[in-house]
Short mmCIF file of C-alpha atoms and ligand atoms in Angstrom, two decimals:
data_model
loop_
_atom_site.label_atom_id
_atom_site.label_comp_id
_atom_site.label_asym_id
_atom_site.label_seq_id
_atom_site.Cartn_x
_atom_site.Cartn_y
_atom_site.Cartn_z
CA MET Y 4 14.78 -34.38 -2.15
CA THR Y 5 11.08 -34.70 -1.55
CA GLN Y 6 9.40 -31.27 -1.46
CA THR Y 7 6.70 -30.51 1.18
CA LYS Y 8 3.17 -29.90 -0.06
CA LEU Y 9 2.91 -26.42 -1.48
CA VAL Y 10 0.67 -24.40 0.88
CA PHE Y 11 0.03 -20.74 0.33
CA ASP Y 12 -1.79 -19.18 3.31
CA PRO Y 13 -1.99 -15.44 3.32
CA PHE Y 14 -2.96 -15.55 6.92
CA SER Y 15 0.12 -17.61 8.23
CA ARG Y 16 3.25 -16.56 10.05
CA GLU Y 17 5.25 -17.73 7.13
CA PHE Y 18 3.59 -15.40 4.78
CA PHE Y 19 3.63 -12.53 7.12
CA ASP Y 20 7.41 -13.10 7.77
CA GLY Y 21 8.32 -13.19 4.04
CA PRO Y 22 6.49 -14.96 1.35
CA TYR Y 23 9.14 -15.03 -1.39
CA ASP Y 24 10.11 -18.76 -1.20
CA ILE Y 25 6.49 -19.66 -1.35
CA TYR Y 26 5.95 -17.35 -4.37
CA ALA Y 27 8.83 -19.03 -6.18
CA ARG Y 28 7.28 -22.32 -5.65
CA MET Y 29 3.93 -21.10 -6.70
CA ARG Y 30 5.24 -19.68 -9.99
CA ASP Y 31 6.98 -22.91 -10.83
CA GLU Y 32 4.54 -25.52 -9.43
CA ALA Y 33 1.17 -23.93 -9.39
CA PRO Y 34 0.78 -20.69 -11.31
CA VAL Y 35 -2.92 -20.86 -10.84
CA TYR Y 36 -2.89 -21.98 -7.19
CA TYR Y 37 -6.07 -23.29 -5.51
CA SER Y 38 -6.50 -22.91 -1.78
CA GLU Y 39 -8.55 -25.83 -0.56
CA GLU Y 40 -8.64 -24.41 2.92
CA TYR Y 41 -10.03 -21.06 1.98
CA ASP Y 42 -11.48 -21.78 -1.49
CA PHE Y 43 -9.63 -19.04 -3.42
CA TYR Y 44 -7.35 -18.95 -6.51
CA ALA Y 45 -4.06 -17.08 -6.70
CA LEU Y 46 -1.89 -15.95 -9.68
CA SER Y 47 1.66 -15.47 -9.12
CA ARG Y 48 3.42 -15.01 -12.50
CA TYR Y 49 4.14 -11.53 -13.80
CA ALA Y 50 2.73 -12.60 -17.16
CA ASP Y 51 -0.61 -13.47 -15.50
CA VAL Y 52 -0.91 -10.94 -12.81
CA ALA Y 53 -0.16 -7.77 -14.93
CA PRO Y 54 -3.00 -8.41 -17.45
CA ALA Y 55 -5.38 -9.58 -14.59
CA TYR Y 56 -4.96 -6.15 -13.08
CA ARG Y 57 -6.01 -4.55 -16.27
CA ASN Y 58 -8.82 -6.96 -17.00
CA PHE Y 59 -11.65 -5.50 -14.74
CA ALA Y 60 -14.40 -7.21 -16.82
CA THR Y 61 -13.02 -10.64 -15.72
CA TYR Y 62 -11.48 -9.72 -12.39
CA SER Y 63 -14.00 -7.35 -10.62
CA SER Y 64 -13.17 -5.05 -7.73
CA ALA Y 65 -16.82 -4.53 -7.02
CA ARG Y 66 -17.13 -7.25 -4.37
CA GLY Y 67 -14.23 -5.86 -2.17
CA LEU Y 68 -10.54 -6.33 -2.13
CA ASP Y 69 -9.90 -8.76 0.82
CA LEU Y 70 -10.86 -12.48 1.06
CA ASP Y 71 -13.38 -12.09 3.72
CA THR Y 72 -15.59 -9.50 1.89
CA VAL Y 73 -15.10 -11.08 -1.61
CA ARG Y 74 -16.09 -14.49 -0.22
CA LYS Y 75 -19.12 -13.18 1.56
CA GLY Y 76 -20.17 -11.03 -1.34
CA GLU Y 77 -21.58 -8.63 1.22
CA ILE Y 78 -20.18 -5.24 0.46
CA SER Y 79 -22.02 -2.31 1.89
CA SER Y 80 -24.03 -0.05 -0.32
CA TYR Y 81 -21.53 2.65 0.47
CA LYS Y 82 -18.66 2.16 -1.81
CA THR Y 83 -15.54 3.97 -2.41
CA ILE Y 84 -13.50 4.25 -5.60
CA ILE Y 85 -11.19 1.21 -5.14
CA VAL Y 86 -14.22 -1.11 -5.07
CA LEU Y 87 -16.03 0.35 -7.97
CA ASP Y 88 -16.07 -1.11 -11.49
CA PRO Y 89 -16.70 0.94 -14.52
CA PRO Y 90 -18.71 3.14 -15.25
CA GLU Y 91 -19.04 4.39 -11.70
CA HIS Y 92 -15.31 4.00 -11.16
CA ARG Y 93 -14.58 6.16 -14.24
CA HIS Y 94 -16.63 9.08 -12.95
CA MET Y 95 -15.12 8.93 -9.44
CA ARG Y 96 -11.60 8.57 -10.76
CA ARG Y 97 -12.03 11.52 -12.99
CA LEU Y 98 -13.41 13.65 -10.13
CA VAL Y 99 -10.71 12.69 -7.55
CA SER Y 100 -7.94 12.99 -10.07
CA LYS Y 101 -8.43 16.57 -10.04
CA VAL Y 102 -6.95 16.87 -6.55
CA PHE Y 103 -4.17 14.59 -7.34
CA THR Y 104 -2.55 16.29 -10.39
CA PRO Y 105 1.17 16.22 -10.66
CA ARG Y 106 1.09 20.03 -10.19
CA ALA Y 107 -0.97 19.68 -6.99
CA ILE Y 108 1.39 17.16 -5.64
CA ASN Y 109 4.50 19.13 -6.52
CA ASP Y 110 2.92 22.12 -4.64
CA LEU Y 111 2.96 19.95 -1.54
CA ARG Y 112 6.82 19.41 -1.55
CA ASP Y 113 7.61 22.03 1.16
CA MET Y 114 4.81 20.76 3.47
CA VAL Y 115 6.23 17.16 2.89
CA ASP Y 116 9.70 18.17 3.55
CA ALA Y 117 8.81 20.02 6.71
CA GLN Y 118 6.78 17.07 8.07
CA ILE Y 119 9.61 14.61 7.49
CA VAL Y 120 12.21 16.81 9.11
CA ARG Y 121 10.02 17.46 12.11
CA PHE Y 122 9.93 13.68 12.81
CA LEU Y 123 13.44 12.95 11.89
CA GLU Y 124 14.75 15.72 14.25
CA GLN Y 125 13.03 14.08 17.31
CA VAL Y 126 14.82 10.78 16.79
CA ASP Y 127 17.76 9.60 18.90
CA PRO Y 128 20.49 8.59 16.55
CA SER Y 129 22.16 6.31 19.10
CA GLY Y 130 19.23 4.01 19.00
CA PHE Y 131 15.73 4.35 17.61
CA ASP Y 132 12.95 2.49 15.92
CA MET Y 133 12.74 3.42 12.29
CA VAL Y 134 8.99 2.55 11.99
CA HIS Y 135 7.70 3.55 15.45
CA ASP Y 136 9.75 6.73 15.79
CA PHE Y 137 9.60 7.95 12.23
CA SER Y 138 7.97 6.16 9.25
CA ALA Y 139 4.75 5.43 10.88
CA HIS Y 140 4.16 9.18 11.57
CA PHE Y 141 4.86 11.39 8.66
CA PRO Y 142 2.65 9.85 5.93
CA MET Y 143 -0.46 10.22 8.15
CA GLU Y 144 0.34 13.84 8.92
CA ILE Y 145 0.92 14.55 5.21
CA ILE Y 146 -2.47 13.07 4.06
CA SER Y 147 -4.10 14.67 7.07
CA GLU Y 148 -2.69 18.20 6.07
CA MET Y 149 -4.09 17.53 2.52
CA LEU Y 150 -7.52 16.55 3.77
CA GLY Y 151 -7.69 19.14 6.54
CA VAL Y 152 -7.74 16.94 9.57
CA PRO Y 153 -7.00 18.74 12.68
CA PRO Y 154 -3.50 17.99 14.26
CA GLU Y 155 -5.02 16.63 17.48
CA ASN Y 156 -7.02 13.92 15.64
CA ARG Y 157 -4.17 12.38 13.48
CA THR Y 158 -2.62 9.95 15.88
CA GLN Y 159 -5.88 8.47 16.88
CA LEU Y 160 -6.84 8.07 13.20
CA ARG Y 161 -3.64 6.30 12.48
CA LEU Y 162 -4.19 3.91 15.38
CA TRP Y 163 -7.74 3.10 14.25
CA THR Y 164 -6.46 2.33 10.64
CA ASP Y 165 -3.74 0.04 12.10
CA ALA Y 166 -6.41 -1.85 14.07
CA SER Y 167 -8.70 -2.18 10.95
CA LEU Y 168 -5.79 -3.84 8.89
CA HIS Y 169 -4.46 -5.99 11.62
CA ARG Y 170 -5.05 -9.76 11.41
CA GLU Y 171 -3.93 -12.44 13.77
CA VAL Y 172 -2.46 -15.69 12.36
CA GLY Y 173 -5.38 -17.68 10.90
CA GLN Y 174 -7.87 -14.91 11.20
CA ILE Y 175 -9.33 -13.73 7.93
CA GLU Y 176 -12.18 -11.52 9.27
CA MET Y 177 -11.81 -8.32 10.94
CA THR Y 178 -11.86 -8.51 14.77
CA GLN Y 179 -14.56 -6.64 16.65
CA ALA Y 180 -11.69 -4.18 17.48
CA GLY Y 181 -11.03 -3.66 13.86
CA LEU Y 182 -14.83 -3.16 13.01
CA ASP Y 183 -15.23 -0.64 15.86
CA ALA Y 184 -12.18 1.14 14.47
CA VAL Y 185 -13.79 1.41 11.06
CA VAL Y 186 -16.95 2.82 12.49
CA ASP Y 187 -14.94 5.33 14.60
CA VAL Y 188 -12.92 6.43 11.47
CA MET Y 189 -16.15 6.86 9.43
CA ARG Y 190 -17.99 8.69 12.29
CA PHE Y 191 -14.84 11.05 12.42
CA TYR Y 192 -14.68 11.86 8.74
CA TYR Y 193 -18.51 12.13 8.44
CA GLY Y 194 -18.44 14.85 11.18
CA LEU Y 195 -15.48 16.64 9.47
CA VAL Y 196 -17.14 16.73 6.09
CA LYS Y 197 -20.35 18.19 7.69
CA GLU Y 198 -18.22 20.75 9.39
CA ARG Y 199 -16.42 21.65 6.17
CA ARG Y 200 -19.84 22.02 4.36
CA ALA Y 201 -20.81 24.55 7.03
CA HIS Y 202 -17.32 26.13 7.19
CA PRO Y 203 -15.34 25.84 3.99
CA GLN Y 204 -11.55 25.85 4.27
CA ASP Y 205 -8.74 25.58 1.89
CA ASP Y 206 -8.45 21.71 1.90
CA MET Y 207 -9.25 18.64 -0.02
CA ILE Y 208 -12.47 17.66 1.92
CA THR Y 209 -13.88 21.21 1.17
CA LYS Y 210 -13.00 20.87 -2.59
CA LEU Y 211 -14.69 17.45 -2.62
CA THR Y 212 -17.84 19.01 -1.12
CA GLN Y 213 -17.88 21.57 -3.94
CA ALA Y 214 -16.92 19.18 -6.80
CA GLU Y 215 -19.63 17.72 -9.15
CA ILE Y 216 -19.60 14.17 -10.41
CA GLU Y 217 -21.12 12.61 -13.59
CA ARG Y 218 -23.70 10.00 -12.55
CA ASP Y 219 -25.44 7.41 -14.77
CA ASP Y 220 -28.60 7.45 -12.55
CA ASP Y 221 -30.55 10.54 -11.64
CA GLN Y 222 -28.81 11.13 -8.44
CA PRO Y 223 -27.56 14.82 -7.65
CA PRO Y 224 -24.16 15.51 -9.05
CA LYS Y 225 -22.68 16.59 -5.77
CA LEU Y 226 -20.79 13.89 -3.69
CA THR Y 227 -22.70 12.81 -0.60
CA THR Y 228 -21.17 13.31 2.81
CA MET Y 229 -20.80 9.53 3.09
CA GLU Y 230 -18.92 9.33 -0.36
CA ILE Y 231 -16.46 11.95 0.81
CA ALA Y 232 -16.03 10.35 4.19
CA MET Y 233 -15.31 7.02 2.66
CA PHE Y 234 -12.79 8.45 0.29
CA ALA Y 235 -11.01 10.32 3.04
CA SER Y 236 -10.85 7.07 5.15
CA LEU Y 237 -9.53 5.18 2.05
CA LEU Y 238 -6.69 7.69 1.75
CA GLY Y 239 -5.78 7.29 5.33
CA GLY Y 240 -5.33 3.52 4.83
CA ALA Y 241 -4.07 3.40 1.26
CA GLY Y 242 -1.83 6.38 1.59
CA ALA Y 243 -0.33 6.25 5.04
CA GLU Y 244 0.16 2.39 5.78
CA THR Y 245 1.96 1.79 2.60
CA VAL Y 246 4.52 4.64 2.65
CA ALA Y 247 5.16 3.90 6.29
CA LYS Y 248 6.08 0.35 5.36
CA LEU Y 249 8.18 1.21 2.36
CA ILE Y 250 10.36 3.74 4.28
CA GLY Y 251 10.27 1.76 7.59
CA GLY Y 252 11.66 -1.40 5.87
CA ALA Y 253 14.25 0.50 3.65
CA PRO Y 254 17.05 0.32 6.26
CA VAL Y 255 16.61 -3.35 6.50
CA THR Y 256 16.97 -3.79 2.73
CA PHE Y 257 19.90 -1.36 2.46
CA ALA Y 258 21.63 -3.07 5.46
CA ARG Y 259 21.32 -6.38 3.43
CA PHE Y 260 22.79 -4.63 0.44
CA PRO Y 261 25.27 -2.08 2.07
CA ASP Y 262 26.95 -1.20 -1.28
CA GLN Y 263 23.52 0.18 -2.54
CA TRP Y 264 23.43 2.65 0.37
CA ALA Y 265 27.04 3.68 -0.28
CA ARG Y 266 26.15 4.18 -3.90
CA LEU Y 267 23.24 6.34 -3.06
CA ARG Y 268 25.38 8.43 -0.76
CA GLU Y 269 27.75 8.96 -3.60
CA ASP Y 270 25.10 9.96 -6.10
CA ARG Y 271 21.91 11.41 -4.88
CA SER Y 272 20.48 11.59 -8.38
CA LEU Y 273 19.79 7.79 -7.91
CA ILE Y 274 17.17 8.43 -5.20
CA PRO Y 275 14.22 8.19 -7.43
CA ASP Y 276 15.58 4.83 -8.79
CA ALA Y 277 16.19 3.70 -5.22
CA VAL Y 278 12.39 4.42 -4.49
CA GLU Y 279 11.35 2.29 -7.56
CA GLU Y 280 13.62 -0.52 -6.54
CA LEU Y 281 12.34 -0.56 -2.92
CA LEU Y 282 8.85 -0.61 -4.26
CA ARG Y 283 9.62 -3.61 -6.49
CA PHE Y 284 11.71 -5.49 -3.96
CA GLU Y 285 9.50 -5.31 -1.01
CA SER Y 286 6.16 -4.20 -2.23
CA PRO Y 287 4.22 -2.61 0.65
CA ASN Y 288 0.94 -3.81 -0.89
CA GLN Y 289 1.59 -7.50 -1.64
CA TYR Y 290 -1.70 -8.41 -3.23
CA ASN Y 291 -5.30 -7.35 -4.16
CA VAL Y 292 -8.19 -9.78 -4.27
CA ARG Y 293 -10.64 -9.86 -7.18
CA TYR Y 294 -13.91 -11.65 -7.95
CA SER Y 295 -13.93 -13.78 -11.18
CA MET Y 296 -16.84 -12.78 -13.41
CA ARG Y 297 -16.61 -15.73 -15.65
CA ASP Y 298 -14.80 -19.01 -16.05
CA VAL Y 299 -11.12 -18.51 -16.78
CA GLU Y 300 -8.90 -21.22 -18.33
CA LEU Y 301 -5.25 -20.70 -17.48
CA HIS Y 302 -2.27 -23.09 -17.41
CA GLY Y 303 -4.69 -26.05 -17.58
CA VAL Y 304 -6.72 -24.89 -14.52
CA THR Y 305 -10.28 -23.50 -14.68
CA ILE Y 306 -10.91 -20.63 -12.31
CA PRO Y 307 -14.81 -20.86 -11.99
CA ALA Y 308 -16.82 -17.72 -12.15
CA GLY Y 309 -17.63 -16.31 -8.62
CA LYS Y 310 -14.35 -17.07 -6.95
CA PRO Y 311 -11.93 -14.93 -5.04
CA VAL Y 312 -8.70 -14.50 -7.00
CA PHE Y 313 -5.49 -13.20 -5.36
CA LEU Y 314 -3.36 -11.10 -7.67
CA LEU Y 315 0.03 -11.54 -6.16
CA LEU Y 316 1.90 -8.51 -7.31
CA GLY Y 317 4.59 -9.07 -4.66
CA SER Y 318 5.32 -12.29 -6.49
CA ALA Y 319 5.04 -10.85 -9.90
CA ASN Y 320 7.71 -8.27 -8.86
CA ARG Y 321 10.14 -11.19 -8.08
CA ASP Y 322 9.43 -13.11 -11.20
CA PRO Y 323 12.80 -14.10 -12.89
CA ALA Y 324 10.76 -14.29 -16.12
CA ALA Y 325 10.22 -10.51 -15.88
CA PHE Y 326 13.24 -9.19 -13.94
CA ASP Y 327 16.86 -10.25 -14.07
CA GLU Y 328 18.03 -11.63 -10.74
CA PRO Y 329 14.88 -10.44 -9.09
CA ASP Y 330 16.13 -11.28 -5.56
CA VAL Y 331 19.04 -8.90 -5.97
CA PHE Y 332 18.30 -5.33 -4.72
CA ASP Y 333 19.97 -3.11 -7.42
CA ILE Y 334 18.90 0.58 -7.59
CA GLU Y 335 20.70 0.84 -10.91
CA ARG Y 336 18.88 -1.98 -12.65
CA ASP Y 337 17.77 -1.60 -16.15
CA ARG Y 338 14.11 -0.67 -15.83
CA SER Y 339 13.32 -0.36 -19.50
CA GLY Y 340 11.72 -3.95 -19.45
CA ALA Y 341 8.77 -5.13 -17.29
CA GLN Y 342 7.32 -2.35 -15.14
CA SER Y 343 6.97 -3.03 -11.52
CA LEU Y 344 3.40 -3.67 -10.40
CA ALA Y 345 3.82 -2.08 -6.91
CA PHE Y 346 1.20 0.46 -7.58
CA GLY Y 347 -1.06 -2.08 -9.39
CA SER Y 348 -1.93 -1.55 -13.10
CA GLY Y 349 -5.06 -0.66 -15.07
CA ILE Y 350 -7.93 1.53 -14.04
CA HIS Y 351 -7.37 1.15 -10.30
CA SER Y 352 -3.62 1.79 -10.35
CA CYS Y 353 -2.52 3.89 -7.42
CA LEU Y 354 -3.99 7.37 -7.47
CA GLY Y 355 -1.41 8.46 -4.94
CA ALA Y 356 1.65 7.11 -6.80
CA ALA Y 357 3.22 10.53 -7.47
CA LEU Y 358 2.65 11.54 -3.83
CA ALA Y 359 4.12 8.31 -2.56
CA ARG Y 360 7.12 8.59 -4.79
CA MET Y 361 7.74 12.27 -3.78
CA GLU Y 362 7.32 11.55 -0.01
CA SER Y 363 9.61 8.53 -0.16
CA ALA Y 364 12.27 10.36 -2.17
CA VAL Y 365 12.26 13.40 0.38
CA ALA Y 366 12.46 10.80 3.14
CA LEU Y 367 15.41 8.91 1.69
CA GLY Y 368 17.23 12.35 1.03
CA HIS Y 369 17.02 13.23 4.69
CA MET Y 370 17.85 9.66 5.82
CA LEU Y 371 21.19 9.92 3.81
CA GLU Y 372 22.07 13.00 5.80
CA PHE Y 373 20.89 11.73 9.15
CA MET Y 374 22.24 8.28 8.89
CA PRO Y 375 25.07 8.05 6.46
CA GLU Y 376 26.19 4.75 8.02
CA PHE Y 377 24.04 2.72 10.36
CA ASP Y 378 23.30 -0.67 11.88
CA VAL Y 379 20.14 -2.61 11.93
CA ASP Y 380 19.44 -4.89 14.89
CA PHE Y 381 18.16 -7.65 12.63
CA ASP Y 382 17.19 -9.97 15.57
CA ASN Y 383 14.64 -7.46 16.98
CA CYS Y 384 13.07 -6.50 13.58
CA THR Y 385 9.33 -7.62 13.54
CA ARG Y 386 6.86 -7.64 10.79
CA VAL Y 387 3.21 -6.74 10.83
CA SER Y 388 0.46 -9.37 10.27
CA MET Y 389 -1.96 -7.40 8.14
CA GLN Y 390 -4.44 -7.93 5.27
CA ASN Y 391 -2.53 -7.22 2.02
CA VAL Y 392 -0.14 -4.57 3.49
CA ALA Y 393 3.30 -6.13 4.28
CA GLY Y 394 6.40 -4.79 5.99
CA TYR Y 395 7.88 -4.02 9.45
CA ASP Y 396 6.45 -2.60 12.50
CA HIS Y 397 9.86 -2.50 14.39
CA VAL Y 398 13.19 -1.86 12.85
CA PRO Y 399 15.65 -0.82 15.61
CA VAL Y 400 18.51 1.25 14.12
CA ARG Y 401 21.73 2.84 15.43
CA VAL Y 402 23.47 5.54 13.49
CA ARG Y 403 27.25 4.97 13.32
CA PRO Y 404 29.08 7.86 14.94
CA ARG Y 405 30.83 9.94 12.26
CA PRO Y 406 34.70 9.87 12.38
CA GLN Y 407 36.05 12.98 14.13
C1 HEM I 516 4.20 3.09 -1.38
C2 HEM I 516 3.00 3.68 -1.36
C3 HEM I 516 1.93 3.08 -2.00
C4 HEM I 516 1.65 1.80 -2.56
C5 HEM I 516 2.67 0.68 -2.60
C6 HEM I 516 0.25 1.74 -3.14
C7 HEM I 516 -0.28 0.68 -3.85
C8 HEM I 516 -1.45 0.72 -4.36
C9 HEM I 516 -2.03 -0.33 -5.21
C10 HEM I 516 -1.35 -1.64 -5.55
C11 HEM I 516 -3.24 -0.01 -5.72
C12 HEM I 516 -4.16 -0.75 -6.63
C13 HEM I 516 -5.34 -1.46 -5.82
C14 HEM I 516 -6.09 -2.33 -6.73
O1 HEM I 516 -5.84 -2.47 -8.00
O2 HEM I 516 -7.06 -2.97 -6.12
C15 HEM I 516 -3.52 1.32 -5.23
C16 HEM I 516 -4.69 2.16 -5.36
C17 HEM I 516 -4.94 3.27 -4.64
N1 HEM I 516 -4.10 4.11 -4.00
FE1 HEM I 516 -2.18 3.58 -3.48
N2 HEM I 516 -0.30 2.96 -2.86
C18 HEM I 516 0.70 3.80 -2.18
C19 HEM I 516 0.37 5.03 -1.81
C20 HEM I 516 -0.77 5.74 -1.85
C21 HEM I 516 -1.00 7.09 -1.40
C22 HEM I 516 0.09 8.06 -0.84
C23 HEM I 516 -2.25 7.39 -1.76
C24 HEM I 516 -3.03 8.67 -1.37
C25 HEM I 516 -2.79 9.71 -0.58
C26 HEM I 516 -2.88 6.24 -2.43
C27 HEM I 516 -4.25 6.25 -2.72
C28 HEM I 516 -4.71 5.24 -3.52
C29 HEM I 516 -6.01 5.18 -3.91
C30 HEM I 516 -7.08 6.25 -3.78
C31 HEM I 516 -6.20 3.90 -4.78
C32 HEM I 516 -7.49 3.49 -5.56
C33 HEM I 516 -7.44 3.94 -6.93
C34 HEM I 516 -8.57 3.54 -7.74
O3 HEM I 516 -9.43 2.64 -7.38
O4 HEM I 516 -8.76 4.13 -8.85
N3 HEM I 516 -1.98 5.26 -2.48
N4 HEM I 516 -2.35 1.64 -4.45
#
């Protein structure tokens, strides 16, 4: 059988609709893939992706994390943690880690629970959209509560964030609507930070206005209004979109592997394992782009210095060389071997991982109560087309009536 030419296009319908067949071919045929169309390289094997995430000296984040910005090399002088290399990254991470300690996250459990219940209670079990009616809402509410965003602004912030991540097929640059949305988000947070400086409250933005950061230059140690606004806006994107996709897509995966839902119903202590397996199986963040700082020789290919390199963690998490039967969703899989890369690895590994795990576990617990048995209308599920975030935007679900 003749194979078609291997094309990996992260802005194509095939990619948005599920890239796993393409990933399998990349791992086999072109572990260092080169895109002639877009002039980037891509790593797809676990054994290459995992160390690349940790090797910030070779694969830099400082040019941005999406193809468009990395290619142009035009990153604004205002940078937030995720696009900093050391030593600036180290200083910023040390500072913001203080507001994300395991204890601080654990203290949020009641608030998280209340937000999740609030949205699930409004859902009509005889027919609802898992994403639209539920998972799109609570993560933004939770991060907004933490930051101190007033309730009346939260929906608008979520819609702006969606607009900035959205990409049409073939479109690698942000649309004008996306750019406008970024400006709107920044303007909003800038105003909120100024307001909190004038009137401190018990919230994360106020804490960040009071914190001091170590700097290598002779800048003042306090974070600037812009630095805090950038960080807040990153949390809205990184923290809300991803959890929304993880939980929104969960019914689809469980409906494809119904024995796994039954197993979870029987044994709730497996919920944390189910969260880990969902993260591995349908990683909400499929990739991050880096910028090569030097020539790299790998599998007979030279990645020249100065090129965008896709680190395809979504492919690494399905690599049979790292995970037994990777295309099987198994919440009880032995996880003592390769660690899932769903939260990245190395210095930029997800700051919000503990929060994301807790939110997702609480959500799954309530879903088991609310929808012990359910059907997914597969024909009407649709997936987002976004830069690096993957998952569903519509998942119609019907809860099966309980036997009388
Ligand atoms: C299922 C949910 C989530 C997934 C799959 C996810 C995934 C990731 C990944 C892969 C990275 C590494 C990016 C890179 O190396 O370039 C990252 C970084 C980050 N994430 Fe998450 N994330 C999730 C939830 C959250 C939440 C809830 C928050 C905060 C509220 C958050 C905040 C961040 C931040 C601030 C960074 C940058 C850390 C740094 O540069 O040092 N994420 N995340």
